[in-house]
Coordinates of C-alpha atoms in Angstrom, one line a residue:
X1 CA 12.5 -76.0 36.5
X2 CA 9.5 -76.5 34.2
X3 CA 9.5 -74.5 31.0
X4 CA 6.2 -73.7 29.4
X5 CA 5.9 -72.6 25.9
X6 CA 2.8 -71.4 24.0
X7 CA 2.0 -70.3 20.6
X8 CA 0.0 -67.3 19.5
X9 CA -2.0 -68.1 16.4
X10 CA -3.3 -65.1 14.4
X11 CA -6.3 -66.1 12.4
X12 CA -6.7 -64.4 9.1
X13 CA -8.0 -61.8 8.5
X14 CA -6.9 -60.0 11.6
X15 CA -8.3 -56.4 11.8
X16 CA -5.8 -54.0 13.4
X17 CA -6.7 -50.7 14.8
X18 CA -4.0 -48.1 13.9
X19 CA -3.1 -45.6 16.5
X20 CA -0.5 -42.8 16.8
X21 CA -0.2 -39.3 18.3
X22 CA -1.3 -38.2 21.8
X23 CA -3.8 -39.9 24.1
X24 CA -5.2 -37.0 26.1
X25 CA -8.1 -38.7 27.8
X26 CA -8.3 -42.0 29.6
X27 CA -8.6 -44.8 27.0
X28 CA -9.3 -48.5 27.4
X29 CA -8.3 -50.8 24.5
X30 CA -10.1 -53.7 26.1
X31 CA -9.4 -57.4 26.0
X32 CA -8.1 -59.2 22.9
X33 CA -7.5 -55.9 21.1
X34 CA -5.3 -55.9 18.0
X35 CA -3.5 -52.5 18.0
X36 CA -1.0 -51.3 15.4
X37 CA 1.1 -48.4 16.8
X38 CA 1.9 -46.8 13.5
X39 CA 3.7 -43.6 14.8
X40 CA 5.0 -42.1 18.0
X41 CA 2.5 -42.5 20.8
X42 CA 2.2 -40.2 23.8
X43 CA 0.1 -40.6 27.0
X44 CA -0.6 -37.1 28.4
X45 CA -0.2 -36.4 32.1
X46 CA -4.0 -36.5 32.8
X47 CA -4.6 -39.7 30.8
X48 CA -4.5 -43.4 31.5
X49 CA -4.2 -46.0 28.9
X50 CA -5.5 -49.4 29.9
X51 CA -4.7 -52.5 27.8
X52 CA -6.7 -55.7 28.5
X53 CA -5.6 -59.3 28.6
X54 CA -5.0 -61.2 25.3
X55 CA -4.2 -58.0 23.4
X56 CA -1.4 -57.9 20.8
X57 CA 0.3 -54.6 20.2
X58 CA 2.2 -54.4 16.9
X59 CA 4.7 -51.5 16.9
X60 CA 6.3 -50.0 13.8
X61 CA 10.1 -49.8 13.5
X62 CA 11.7 -47.1 15.6
X63 CA 8.4 -46.1 17.2
X64 CA 8.4 -45.4 20.9
X65 CA 5.7 -44.7 23.6
X66 CA 6.2 -41.7 25.8
X67 CA 4.3 -42.0 29.1
X68 CA 3.6 -38.8 31.0
X69 CA 0.4 -40.1 32.4
X70 CA -0.3 -43.8 33.2
X71 CA -0.2 -47.0 31.3
X72 CA -1.9 -50.1 32.8
X73 CA -1.3 -53.5 31.1
X74 CA -3.6 -56.2 32.5
X75 CA -2.4 -59.4 31.0
X76 CA -2.5 -62.8 32.6
X77 CA -0.4 -66.0 32.4
X78 CA -3.1 -67.5 30.3
X79 CA -3.8 -64.4 28.2
X80 CA -0.7 -62.1 28.2
X81 CA -0.5 -58.8 26.5
X82 CA 2.2 -59.0 23.8
X83 CA 4.2 -56.0 22.4
X84 CA 6.1 -56.9 19.3
X85 CA 7.5 -55.5 16.1
X86 CA 6.4 -56.1 12.5
X87 CA 9.9 -57.2 11.4
X88 CA 12.5 -58.7 13.7
X89 CA 15.2 -56.9 11.7
X90 CA 13.6 -53.5 12.3
X91 CA 12.9 -53.2 16.1
X92 CA 10.5 -50.7 17.7
X93 CA 11.7 -48.2 20.3
X94 CA 10.6 -48.6 23.9
X95 CA 8.8 -46.9 26.7
X96 CA 9.9 -43.5 28.1
X97 CA 8.6 -42.7 31.6
X98 CA 10.4 -39.4 32.3
X99 CA 8.2 -37.1 34.4
X100 CA 7.0 -37.1 38.0
X101 CA 3.5 -38.0 36.7
X102 CA 4.7 -41.0 34.6
X103 CA 3.3 -44.3 35.9
X104 CA 3.5 -47.8 34.5
X105 CA 1.8 -51.0 35.8
X106 CA 2.7 -54.0 33.7
X107 CA 1.2 -57.4 34.6
X108 CA 1.3 -60.4 32.4
X109 CA 3.1 -58.7 29.5
X110 CA 5.6 -60.0 26.9
X111 CA 7.9 -57.6 25.2
X112 CA 9.8 -58.6 22.0
X113 CA 11.8 -56.8 19.4
X114 CA 12.4 -53.4 21.1
X115 CA 15.6 -51.4 21.2
X116 CA 15.7 -49.7 17.8
X117 CA 18.5 -47.2 18.4
X118 CA 21.8 -49.1 18.8
X119 CA 23.5 -46.0 20.3
X120 CA 20.5 -44.6 22.2
X121 CA 22.5 -43.3 25.2
X122 CA 25.1 -41.7 22.9
X123 CA 22.3 -40.1 20.9
X124 CA 20.5 -38.9 24.0
X125 CA 23.3 -37.7 26.3
X126 CA 20.8 -35.9 28.7
X127 CA 19.5 -39.3 29.6
X128 CA 22.5 -40.5 31.5
X129 CA 24.7 -43.5 30.6
X130 CA 24.8 -47.2 30.8
X131 CA 27.2 -50.0 30.2
X132 CA 24.8 -50.9 27.4
X133 CA 24.4 -48.6 24.5
X134 CA 21.2 -49.7 22.8
X135 CA 17.8 -48.2 23.5
X136 CA 16.2 -49.6 26.6
X137 CA 12.8 -51.3 26.6
X138 CA 11.9 -49.2 29.7
X139 CA 13.6 -45.9 30.4
X140 CA 12.5 -44.5 33.7
X141 CA 13.6 -41.2 35.2
X142 CA 12.2 -38.1 36.9

């Protein structure tokens, strides 16, 4: 089996667009975006968030993304979309898709450094249970 590795080089200065709060209308972050999710992010039922290839999404510690609408990640093998944390010792949360209107389409995406809550299922008993206790990267229910 061939293993391929690649390196993402961030050239200084990188300009990050800070976002948080609710996305209530369809939004396209485009290709090669540099997005800093600085606080809880929600995608409303009538909204779609589209993220283009080559984008890097930097997420603050403990921050999650609640999807009641739709998220579409359009990465490729050559230009993936990367979701990562600022500090490997302080992970971000994850994605919550909990309503009948929640949709997620993830293509060519790399996720690192999620799972902030080490006892997520214990702290959220209405979300069921798992043999694992930490916060999941993707929690899907209806």
